[in-house]
């Protein structure tokens, strides 16, 4: 805002400087006619003063002319000052403003001077900055100024407008953030930190602790986490149950295998006994045959 006010002041100062330069060119025009012999110097001065007297900008702003001898040549508002000595005129702060004008022109040729001066129709002086420029051929000082309270008022109006815009935008952002926050909480089903803690707990293997959310909540993240937790718990329970069934079936199969092995062993023993009996029988038959042969030989 400070930079904005400074730019505003610079713009107004540039404007008044340019306008004073135009007024100085107007005076130079009549001085040129005098030098060309078309009119006398007194006529040229009078015509120049009258032309400057009627010049206005921003409807109310004006120009004045004083000389380097501290006399008022022309003032469109304070005609009572024309022809009078100005060396004792001061503002309420004690600044001898016309002496200051002449000092700036004598030292620099042109420049700005700040002081207090009443607005047209008023008596109380208000802050004002004027630009004064010398016209050397006639020893004149041509000046015009801006009332700073006008700039301050515009600055305050702009600052108020900016403040209102800022409040409006800030309010809109605050409401938007509030609605967004509510939408996020509604989408999550609770505070984001709660949802984060629950997901960490489930990731750590805790499927027993219930997920707390509204009874009628079916669509939020927490509701979906609750459904996921229940589904995982059911899946794990089914896997455990199936594992127990497989373990039981494996035990039964092992028992049956042991029985088959035992029966096979028993059958193997019976077969061995039978083979032994057959072998003994064969030996007996051979013995009988041998005995019969011997008896036949006798």
XYZ file of N, CA and C in Angstrom, residues 10-257:
744
model
N 3.751 10.234 -7.201
C 4.650 10.499 -8.331
C 3.866 10.779 -9.610
N 2.776 10.037 -9.807
C 1.952 10.273 -10.997
C 1.354 11.676 -10.972
N 0.841 12.082 -9.814
C 0.249 13.419 -9.714
C 1.313 14.500 -9.887
N 2.491 14.272 -9.325
C 3.569 15.257 -9.460
C 4.020 15.383 -10.908
N 4.143 14.241 -11.575
C 4.516 14.287 -12.996
C 3.465 15.040 -13.810
N 2.201 14.827 -13.449
C 1.115 15.489 -14.160
C 1.192 17.008 -13.987
N 1.350 17.477 -12.735
C 1.368 18.919 -12.504
C 2.613 19.557 -13.101
N 3.719 18.819 -13.100
C 4.929 19.350 -13.729
C 4.718 19.539 -15.231
N 4.131 18.544 -15.864
C 3.878 18.649 -17.301
C 2.933 19.802 -17.624
N 1.920 20.005 -16.765
C 0.960 21.085 -17.006
C 1.618 22.457 -16.810
N 2.488 22.586 -15.826
C 3.204 23.858 -15.627
C 4.112 24.133 -16.820
N 4.704 23.087 -17.362
C 5.542 23.265 -18.551
C 4.708 23.769 -19.734
N 3.461 23.258 -19.848
C 2.552 23.745 -20.902
C 2.233 25.222 -20.670
N 1.953 25.593 -19.397
C 1.673 27.003 -19.082
C 2.880 27.881 -19.414
N 4.079 27.387 -19.136
C 5.288 28.143 -19.446
C 5.439 28.341 -20.954
N 5.071 27.327 -21.732
C 5.105 27.462 -23.195
C 4.088 28.492 -23.677
N 2.955 28.559 -22.966
C 1.945 29.568 -23.320
C 2.500 30.974 -23.122
N 3.169 31.182 -21.985
C 3.787 32.483 -21.715
C 4.864 32.772 -22.762
N 5.659 31.744 -23.098
C 6.729 31.909 -24.089
C 6.151 32.312 -25.452
N 4.944 31.825 -25.760
C 4.298 32.166 -27.033
C 4.027 33.675 -27.111
N 3.475 34.235 -26.034
C 3.186 35.676 -26.057
C 4.473 36.491 -26.003
N 5.481 36.015 -25.310
C 6.754 36.720 -25.270
C 7.395 36.750 -26.648
N 7.214 35.647 -27.419
C 7.750 35.589 -28.777
C 7.039 36.602 -29.680
N 5.725 36.769 -29.494
C 4.986 37.770 -30.282
C 5.476 39.177 -29.960
N 5.801 39.404 -28.679
C 6.318 40.717 -28.282
C 7.672 40.980 -28.925
N 8.525 39.963 -28.898
C 9.851 40.117 -29.493
C 9.747 40.304 -31.000
N 8.708 39.727 -31.601
C 8.528 39.875 -33.050
C 7.924 41.225 -33.392
N 7.553 42.023 -32.391
C 7.015 43.347 -32.630
C 5.544 43.365 -32.944
N 4.866 42.207 -32.771
C 3.430 42.159 -33.074
C 2.619 42.832 -31.978
N 3.074 42.743 -30.761
C 2.415 43.390 -29.623
C 3.511 43.904 -28.701
N 3.109 44.833 -27.821
C 4.093 45.359 -26.867
C 4.339 44.329 -25.759
N 5.389 44.557 -25.006
C 5.694 43.607 -23.917
C 4.621 43.655 -22.846
N 4.100 44.852 -22.544
C 3.049 44.937 -21.532
C 1.800 44.184 -21.988
N 1.456 44.359 -23.308
C 0.311 43.624 -23.830
C 0.555 42.111 -23.771
N 1.769 41.713 -24.101
C 2.105 40.285 -24.078
C 1.971 39.731 -22.657
N 2.438 40.510 -21.682
C 2.333 40.055 -20.295
C 0.886 39.946 -19.858
N 0.087 40.952 -20.268
C -1.319 40.930 -19.871
C -2.052 39.756 -20.514
N -1.797 39.545 -21.825
C -2.436 38.435 -22.527
C -2.003 37.087 -21.947
N -0.725 36.980 -21.620
C -0.216 35.737 -21.044
C -0.851 35.483 -19.679
N -0.943 36.523 -18.846
C -1.537 36.374 -17.519
C -2.997 35.993 -17.619
N -3.732 36.642 -18.536
C -5.151 36.316 -18.710
C -5.337 34.876 -19.201
N -4.454 34.433 -20.112
C -4.564 33.067 -20.625
C -4.313 32.052 -19.504
N -3.320 32.323 -18.686
C -3.009 31.406 -17.582
C -4.119 31.445 -16.535
N -4.719 32.644 -16.342
C -5.791 32.792 -15.358
C -6.963 31.849 -15.671
N -7.246 31.682 -16.954
C -8.412 30.884 -17.348
C -8.111 29.387 -17.482
N -6.879 29.010 -17.343
C -6.521 27.594 -17.501
C -6.895 26.802 -16.238
N -7.545 25.671 -16.460
C -7.932 24.770 -15.368
C -7.639 23.319 -15.773
N -7.462 22.500 -14.777
C -7.396 21.045 -14.998
C -8.020 20.366 -13.776
N -8.541 19.187 -13.984
C -9.296 18.479 -12.941
C -10.413 19.361 -12.385
N -10.954 20.217 -13.252
C -12.103 21.083 -12.955
C -11.780 22.243 -12.006
N -10.936 22.040 -10.997
C -10.729 23.076 -9.982
C -9.277 23.526 -9.853
N -8.343 22.754 -10.356
C -6.930 23.100 -10.175
C -6.546 24.250 -11.120
N -5.627 25.106 -10.673
C -5.332 26.353 -11.376
C -3.821 26.618 -11.375
N -3.431 27.728 -12.020
C -2.033 28.183 -12.054
C -1.968 29.603 -11.476
N -0.827 29.984 -10.969
C -0.592 31.368 -10.566
C 0.768 31.817 -11.120
N 0.961 33.115 -11.066
C 2.244 33.701 -11.513
C 2.689 34.728 -10.486
N 3.892 34.579 -9.995
C 4.523 35.649 -9.194
C 5.867 35.964 -9.840
N 6.519 37.018 -9.379
C 7.823 37.337 -9.980
C 8.942 37.155 -8.959
N 10.153 37.284 -9.447
C 11.296 37.059 -8.574
C 11.527 38.198 -7.598
N 10.715 39.260 -7.699
C 10.766 40.354 -6.727
C 9.731 40.166 -5.618
N 9.161 38.952 -5.548
C 8.205 38.569 -4.503
C 6.864 39.289 -4.640
N 6.502 39.660 -5.868
C 5.188 40.270 -6.110
C 4.280 39.262 -6.812
N 2.987 39.289 -6.455
C 2.018 38.423 -7.129
C 1.612 39.064 -8.441
N 1.825 38.369 -9.540
C 1.436 38.860 -10.864
C -0.007 38.479 -11.161
N -0.360 37.223 -10.907
C -1.718 36.774 -11.193
C -2.046 35.565 -10.309
N -3.234 35.628 -9.693
C -3.745 34.482 -8.937
C -5.252 34.420 -9.183
N -5.758 33.372 -9.852
C -7.171 33.344 -10.239
C -8.133 33.219 -9.058
N -7.673 32.736 -7.928
C -8.544 32.552 -6.764
C -8.366 33.693 -5.767
N -7.116 34.022 -5.456
C -6.821 35.103 -4.506
C -6.426 36.360 -5.275
N -7.417 36.995 -5.928
C -7.136 38.222 -6.682
C -6.684 39.361 -5.776
N -7.035 39.240 -4.489
C -6.618 40.277 -3.539
C -5.108 40.311 -3.350
N -4.424 39.241 -3.776
C -2.968 39.208 -3.618
C -2.235 39.842 -4.794
N -2.930 40.067 -5.907
C -2.250 40.559 -7.104
C -1.652 41.944 -6.870
N -0.376 42.072 -7.254
C 0.350 43.334 -7.078
C 0.910 43.533 -5.692
N 0.666 42.580 -4.781
C 1.121 42.740 -3.401
C 2.412 41.949 -3.153
N 3.115 42.422 -2.139
C 4.352 41.775 -1.743
C 4.027 40.450 -1.048
N 4.820 39.416 -1.376
C 4.521 38.080 -0.882
C 5.560 37.557 0.109
N 6.561 38.375 0.419
C 7.679 37.868 1.211
C 7.322 37.554 2.651
N 6.139 37.967 3.107
C 5.746 37.690 4.489
C 4.597 36.675 4.567
N 4.166 36.191 3.433
C 3.076 35.206 3.443
C 3.656 33.851 3.842
N 3.091 33.291 4.880
C 3.560 32.000 5.391
C 2.373 31.087 5.666
N 2.644 29.790 5.701
C 1.568 28.865 6.067
C 1.513 28.763 7.590
N 0.617 27.960 8.119
C 0.444 27.928 9.574
C 1.626 27.280 10.287
N 2.493 26.648 9.497
C 3.719 26.097 10.083
C 4.881 27.082 10.023
N 4.606 28.269 9.473
C 5.625 29.295 9.442
C 6.506 29.303 8.210
N 6.189 28.478 7.215
C 7.022 28.446 6.004
C 6.682 29.638 5.127
N 7.688 30.420 4.752
C 7.510 31.550 3.831
C 7.507 30.978 2.415
N 6.318 30.570 1.990
C 6.225 29.715 0.803
C 6.640 30.410 -0.484
N 6.316 31.711 -0.657
C 6.680 32.368 -1.914
C 8.182 32.635 -1.979
N 8.788 32.888 -0.845
C 10.239 32.981 -0.829
C 10.864 31.633 -1.182
N 10.195 30.552 -0.718
C 10.668 29.209 -1.046
C 10.535 28.939 -2.543
N 9.392 29.376 -3.150
C 9.204 29.204 -4.600
C 10.358 29.872 -5.363
N 10.603 31.134 -4.992
C 11.633 31.896 -5.702
C 13.031 31.303 -5.492
N 13.269 30.769 -4.291
C 14.565 30.170 -4.005
C 14.797 28.942 -4.880
N 13.757 28.120 -5.046
C 13.868 26.919 -5.897
C 14.142 27.318 -7.335
N 13.418 28.337 -7.838
C 13.601 28.773 -9.225
C 14.988 29.376 -9.433
N 15.446 30.189 -8.483
C 16.760 30.817 -8.615
C 17.888 29.781 -8.591
N 17.704 28.742 -7.775
C 18.776 27.743 -7.603
C 18.706 26.601 -8.618
N 17.476 26.211 -8.994
C 17.324 25.024 -9.839
C 16.604 25.288 -11.157
N 15.951 26.427 -11.251
C 15.157 26.708 -12.440
C 13.733 26.214 -12.324
N 13.518 25.124 -11.568
C 12.179 24.557 -11.363
C 12.279 23.513 -10.255
N 11.112 23.191 -9.652
C 11.114 22.153 -8.619
C 9.831 22.152 -7.817
N 9.755 21.221 -6.866
C 8.567 21.046 -6.029
C 8.787 21.686 -4.662
N 7.679 22.217 -4.105
C 7.694 22.784 -2.757
C 6.426 22.329 -2.047
N 6.571 21.812 -0.836
C 5.390 21.394 -0.052
C 5.084 22.459 1.001
N 3.800 22.657 1.283
C 3.362 23.684 2.228
C 1.884 23.473 2.509
N 1.287 24.383 3.265
C -0.146 24.349 3.555
C -0.805 25.533 2.862
N -1.955 25.260 2.231
C -2.673 26.326 1.525
C -4.164 26.002 1.538
N -5.006 27.015 1.779
C -6.452 26.736 1.826
C -7.019 26.410 0.443
N -7.995 25.504 0.437
C -8.700 25.204 -0.817
C -9.625 26.371 -1.166
N -10.007 26.469 -2.456
C -10.928 27.552 -2.837
C -12.197 27.531 -1.991
N -12.544 28.700 -1.428
C -13.747 28.819 -0.617
C -13.544 28.432 0.837
N -12.319 28.028 1.211
C -12.045 27.626 2.593
C -10.936 28.503 3.159
N -10.819 28.512 4.471
C -9.790 29.304 5.130
C -8.692 28.444 5.730
N -9.034 27.239 6.115
C -8.056 26.363 6.754
C -7.100 25.790 5.716
N -5.807 25.902 5.977
C -4.814 25.368 5.050
C -4.721 23.855 5.127
N -4.524 23.231 3.983
C -4.351 21.776 3.909
C -3.040 21.493 3.179
N -2.458 20.318 3.400
C -1.186 19.999 2.744
C -1.279 20.086 1.220
N -0.263 20.688 0.630
C -0.243 20.860 -0.812
C 1.202 20.793 -1.299
N 1.392 20.258 -2.490
C 2.703 20.252 -3.142
C 2.560 20.959 -4.473
N 3.406 21.956 -4.709
C 3.336 22.718 -5.954
C 4.631 22.574 -6.744
N 4.461 22.694 -8.060
C 5.619 22.705 -8.940
C 5.753 24.115 -9.497
N 6.922 24.719 -9.350
C 7.166 26.083 -9.828
C 8.271 26.048 -10.879
N 8.104 26.907 -11.886
C 9.053 26.949 -13.005
C 9.286 28.396 -13.408
N 10.531 28.777 -13.567
C 10.843 30.164 -13.904
C 10.706 30.457 -15.401
N 10.311 31.703 -15.688
C 10.324 32.191 -17.073
C 11.296 33.373 -17.077
N 12.521 33.093 -17.457
C 13.625 34.038 -17.287
C 13.445 35.376 -17.993
N 12.906 35.426 -19.238
C 12.816 36.734 -19.922
C 12.052 37.783 -19.131
N 11.041 37.388 -18.400
C 10.226 38.350 -17.660
C 10.449 38.240 -16.151
N 11.268 37.321 -15.728
C 11.491 37.163 -14.292
C 10.273 36.630 -13.573
N 9.490 35.838 -14.260
C 8.263 35.274 -13.676
C 8.521 33.886 -13.089
N 7.619 33.518 -12.162
C 7.577 32.156 -11.603
C 6.157 31.638 -11.813
N 6.029 30.607 -12.607
C 4.720 30.014 -12.918
C 4.585 28.738 -12.087
N 3.457 28.630 -11.384
C 3.295 27.463 -10.517
C 1.884 26.915 -10.482
N 1.782 25.677 -10.049
C 0.494 25.026 -9.806
C 0.758 23.884 -8.832
N -0.267 23.478 -8.114
C -0.043 22.436 -7.102
C -1.202 21.464 -6.958
N -0.940 20.427 -6.197
C -1.961 19.422 -5.883
C -2.143 19.389 -4.372
N -3.375 19.243 -3.958
C -3.665 19.085 -2.543
C -3.450 17.621 -2.155
N -2.586 17.420 -1.184
C -2.227 16.047 -0.807
C -3.377 15.341 -0.110
N -4.273 16.111 0.537
C -5.390 15.441 1.187
C -6.264 14.732 0.164
N -6.284 15.236 -1.085
C -7.021 14.571 -2.159
C -6.366 13.222 -2.470
N -5.038 13.227 -2.511
C -4.316 11.970 -2.746
C -4.522 11.024 -1.574
N -4.447 11.578 -0.346
C -4.648 10.741 0.835
C -6.043 10.130 0.850
N -7.051 10.952 0.468
C -8.422 10.443 0.448
C -8.569 9.320 -0.575
N -7.985 9.513 -1.750
C -8.055 8.469 -2.770
C -7.298 7.229 -2.312
N -6.160 7.467 -1.664
C -5.389 6.336 -1.157
C -6.187 5.560 -0.115
N -6.853 6.290 0.790
C -7.664 5.614 1.806
C -8.818 4.859 1.174
N -9.441 5.467 0.149
C -10.531 4.779 -0.540
C -10.028 3.510 -1.228
N -8.878 3.627 -1.886
C -8.305 2.445 -2.550
C -7.907 1.393 -1.522
N -7.344 1.863 -0.384
C -6.936 0.920 0.655
C -8.154 0.211 1.239
N -9.261 0.991 1.443
C -10.486 0.385 1.953
C -11.039 -0.623 0.952
N -11.019 -0.229 -0.328
C -11.505 -1.141 -1.365
C -10.672 -2.424 -1.391
N -9.345 -2.250 -1.289
C -8.462 -3.414 -1.274
C -8.717 -4.274 -0.047
N -8.960 -3.605 1.092
C -9.246 -4.342 2.319
C -10.527 -5.145 2.176
N -11.566 -4.512 1.602
C -12.832 -5.215 1.410
C -12.660 -6.400 0.462
N -11.891 -6.154 -0.614
C -11.602 -7.267 -1.529
C -10.863 -8.379 -0.795
N -9.881 -7.989 0.035
C -9.120 -8.987 0.784
C -10.004 -9.769 1.740
N -10.900 -9.038 2.430
C -11.817 -9.720 3.343
C -12.752 -10.654 2.584
N -13.234 -10.169 1.419
C -14.119 -11.012 0.623
C -13.418 -12.271 0.140
N -12.198 -12.090 -0.388
C -11.448 -13.249 -0.879
C -11.077 -14.164 0.282
N -10.650 -13.539 1.412
C -10.309 -14.346 2.579
C -11.502 -15.126 3.102
N -12.687 -14.469 3.125
C -13.896 -15.158 3.557
C -14.256 -16.308 2.626
N -14.125 -16.046 1.319
C -14.419 -17.107 0.338
C -13.486 -18.295 0.530
N -12.192 -17.991 0.741
C -11.219 -19.071 0.942
C -11.534 -19.828 2.224
N -11.895 -19.081 3.294
C -12.198 -19.731 4.573
C -13.404 -20.653 4.443
N -14.461 -20.157 3.772
C -15.661 -20.987 3.578
C -15.335 -22.203 2.711
N -14.530 -21.969 1.657
C -14.152 -23.078 0.775
C -13.368 -24.134 1.539
N -12.432 -23.670 2.391
C -11.639 -24.614 3.179
C -12.521 -25.364 4.177
N -13.496 -24.652 4.768
C -14.404 -25.299 5.707
C -15.218 -26.375 5.000
N -15.775 -26.028 3.824
C -16.553 -27.009 3.066
C -15.677 -28.175 2.633
N -14.456 -27.859 2.198
C -13.538 -28.918 1.779
C -13.192 -29.822 2.948
N -12.951 -29.205 4.125
C -12.631 -29.989 5.308
C -13.786 -30.906 5.682
N -15.011 -30.353 5.632
C -16.175 -31.178 5.947
C -16.337 -32.307 4.943
N -16.084 -32.010 3.675
C -16.208 -33.033 2.641
C -15.158 -34.127 2.839
N -13.936 -33.711 3.216
C -12.877 -34.694 3.464
C -13.241 -35.578 4.657
N -13.719 -34.937 5.728
C -14.100 -35.703 6.915
C -15.254 -36.644 6.594
N -16.228 -36.141 5.791
C -17.343 -36.997 5.404
C -16.859 -38.155 4.536
N -15.914 -37.867 3.639
C -15.380 -38.926 2.775
C -14.588 -39.945 3.584
N -13.796 -39.449 4.561
C -13.001 -40.356 5.385
C -13.843 -41.058 6.442
N -14.930 -40.395 6.865
C -15.739 -40.963 7.933
C -15.268 -40.544 9.310
N -14.276 -39.668 9.369
C -13.739 -39.202 10.639
C -12.505 -38.359 10.393
N -11.818 -38.041 11.477
C -10.607 -37.235 11.359
C -9.531 -37.999 10.597
N -8.777 -37.324 9.706
C -7.732 -38.024 8.946
C -6.725 -38.751 9.831
N -6.402 -38.185 11.006
C -5.439 -38.839 11.894
C -5.989 -40.161 12.419
N -7.316 -40.219 12.643
C -7.947 -41.457 13.110
C -7.859 -42.524 12.029
N -8.192 -42.130 10.782
C -8.111 -43.082 9.670
C -6.687 -43.587 9.496
N -5.692 -42.697 9.637
C -4.298 -43.095 9.502
C -3.903 -44.081 10.594
N -4.341 -43.830 11.831
C -4.010 -44.723 12.951
C -4.633 -46.103 12.746
N -5.860 -46.142 12.237
C -6.543 -47.425 12.015
C -5.829 -48.241 10.950
N -5.440 -47.582 9.840
C -4.752 -48.317 8.775
C -3.405 -48.851 9.269
N -2.683 -48.055 10.106
C -1.426 -48.550 10.669
C -1.667 -49.748 11.585
N -2.758 -49.714 12.345
C -3.074 -50.807 13.260
C -3.384 -52.094 12.501
N -4.168 -51.954 11.419
C -4.505 -53.134 10.616
C -3.269 -53.656 9.902
N -2.430 -52.738 9.398
C -1.196 -53.167 8.739
C -0.289 -53.916 9.704
N -0.387 -53.606 11.002
C 0.399 -54.290 12.012
C -0.173 -55.634 12.409
N -1.321 -56.010 11.820
C -1.889 -57.334 12.079
C -3.048 -57.340 13.042
N -3.475 -56.167 13.537
C -4.593 -56.119 14.482
C -5.904 -56.091 13.713
N -6.579 -57.258 13.678
C -7.884 -57.339 13.009
C -9.017 -57.496 14.008
N -8.676 -57.479 15.301
C -9.699 -57.714 16.325
C -10.341 -56.427 16.803
N -9.539 -55.353 16.889
C -10.084 -54.087 17.389
C -11.095 -53.537 16.385
N -12.335 -53.280 16.799
C -13.357 -52.821 15.850
C -13.083 -51.402 15.353
N -13.475 -51.121 14.115
C -13.360 -49.791 13.527
C -14.639 -49.025 13.838
N -14.483 -47.925 14.561
C -15.650 -47.149 14.989
C -16.034 -46.137 13.914
N -17.266 -46.189 13.451
C -17.829 -45.175 12.555
C -19.330 -45.189 12.704
N -19.994 -44.224 12.095
C -21.445 -44.097 12.247
C -22.145 -45.362 11.771
N -23.235 -45.690 12.461
C -23.954 -46.921 12.135
C -24.496 -46.920 10.710
N -24.919 -45.737 10.244
C -25.491 -45.657 8.898
C -24.451 -45.323 7.839
N -23.176 -45.298 8.219
C -22.104 -44.974 7.271
C -21.747 -46.212 6.464
N -21.976 -46.138 5.158
C -21.677 -47.261 4.277
C -20.673 -46.917 3.186
N -20.392 -45.609 3.021
C -19.604 -45.184 1.861
C -18.263 -44.549 2.211
N -18.035 -44.205 3.456
C -16.807 -43.495 3.804
C -15.608 -44.448 3.798
N -14.425 -43.843 3.899
C -13.205 -44.644 3.926
C -13.192 -45.554 5.145
N -13.583 -45.024 6.306
C -13.592 -45.847 7.515
C -14.572 -47.002 7.392
N -15.726 -46.740 6.755
C -16.691 -47.829 6.555
C -16.096 -48.906 5.661
N -15.400 -48.507 4.632
C -14.761 -49.477 3.743
C -13.622 -50.213 4.450
N -12.897 -49.500 5.325
C -11.850 -50.160 6.110
C -12.472 -51.179 7.054
N -13.597 -50.812 7.649
C -14.292 -51.753 8.533
C -14.715 -53.003 7.764
N -15.282 -52.820 6.567
C -15.662 -53.963 5.730
C -14.446 -54.800 5.350
N -13.349 -54.111 4.995
C -12.124 -54.826 4.640
C -11.608 -55.636 5.826
N -11.649 -55.036 7.026
C -11.190 -55.743 8.218
C -12.028 -56.990 8.469
N -13.340 -56.851 8.341
C -14.212 -58.008 8.543
C -13.950 -59.078 7.496
N -13.752 -58.656 6.246
C -13.475 -59.619 5.169
C -12.162 -60.351 5.421
N -11.112 -59.590 5.814
C -9.832 -60.225 6.112
C -9.951 -61.195 7.280
N -10.722 -60.790 8.301
C -10.898 -61.670 9.463
C -11.603 -62.961 9.067
N -12.628 -62.854 8.212
C -13.347 -64.043 7.741
C -12.455 -64.934 6.884
N -11.663 -64.296 6.011
C -10.764 -65.073 5.146
C -9.752 -65.842 5.982
N -9.176 -65.158 6.972
C -8.177 -65.811 7.825
C -8.817 -66.938 8.634
N -10.050 -66.685 9.131
C -10.742 -67.741 9.882
C -11.001 -68.956 8.989
N -11.401 -68.713 7.736
C -11.635 -69.822 6.795
C -10.347 -70.576 6.517
N -9.240 -69.819 6.325
C -7.951 -70.469 6.078
C -7.538 -71.325 7.261
N -7.705 -70.815 8.470
C -7.354 -71.578 9.679
C -8.202 -72.842 9.778
N -9.525 -72.687 9.506
C -10.424 -73.845 9.571
C -10.035 -74.895 8.540
N -9.736 -74.452 7.306
C -9.323 -75.384 6.254
C -8.000 -76.054 6.613
N -7.118 -75.308 7.223
C -5.835 -75.885 7.631
C -6.038 -76.977 8.675
N -6.948 -76.729 9.612
C -7.247 -77.740 10.632
C -7.831 -78.992 9.989
N -8.729 -78.801 8.991
C -9.312 -79.957 8.302
C -8.243 -80.742 7.542
N -7.359 -80.041 6.897
C -6.265 -80.705 6.168
C -5.375 -81.468 7.142
N -5.084 -80.845 8.291
C -4.254 -81.530 9.293
C -4.940 -82.788 9.794
N -6.269 -82.710 10.015
C -7.014 -83.888 10.476
C -7.006 -84.985 9.422
N -7.235 -84.604 8.164
C -7.228 -85.591 7.078
C -5.848 -86.225 6.934
N -4.812 -85.399 7.116
C -3.464 -85.940 7.030
C -3.210 -86.948 8.132
N -3.722 -86.673 9.318
C -3.568 -87.618 10.433
C -4.274 -88.928 10.139
N -5.507 -88.840 9.602
C -6.252 -90.051 9.253
C -5.519 -90.854 8.175
N -4.983 -90.142 7.189
C -4.254 -90.824 6.124
C -3.015 -91.522 6.667
N -2.335 -90.888 7.621
C -1.153 -91.494 8.225
C -1.533 -92.763 8.987
N -2.668 -92.678 9.719
C -3.126 -93.848 10.476
C -3.463 -94.995 9.534
N -4.178 -94.671 8.437
C -4.528 -95.716 7.462
C -3.285 -96.312 6.839
N -2.308 -95.472 6.576
C -1.053 -95.944 5.987
C -0.336 -96.895 6.932
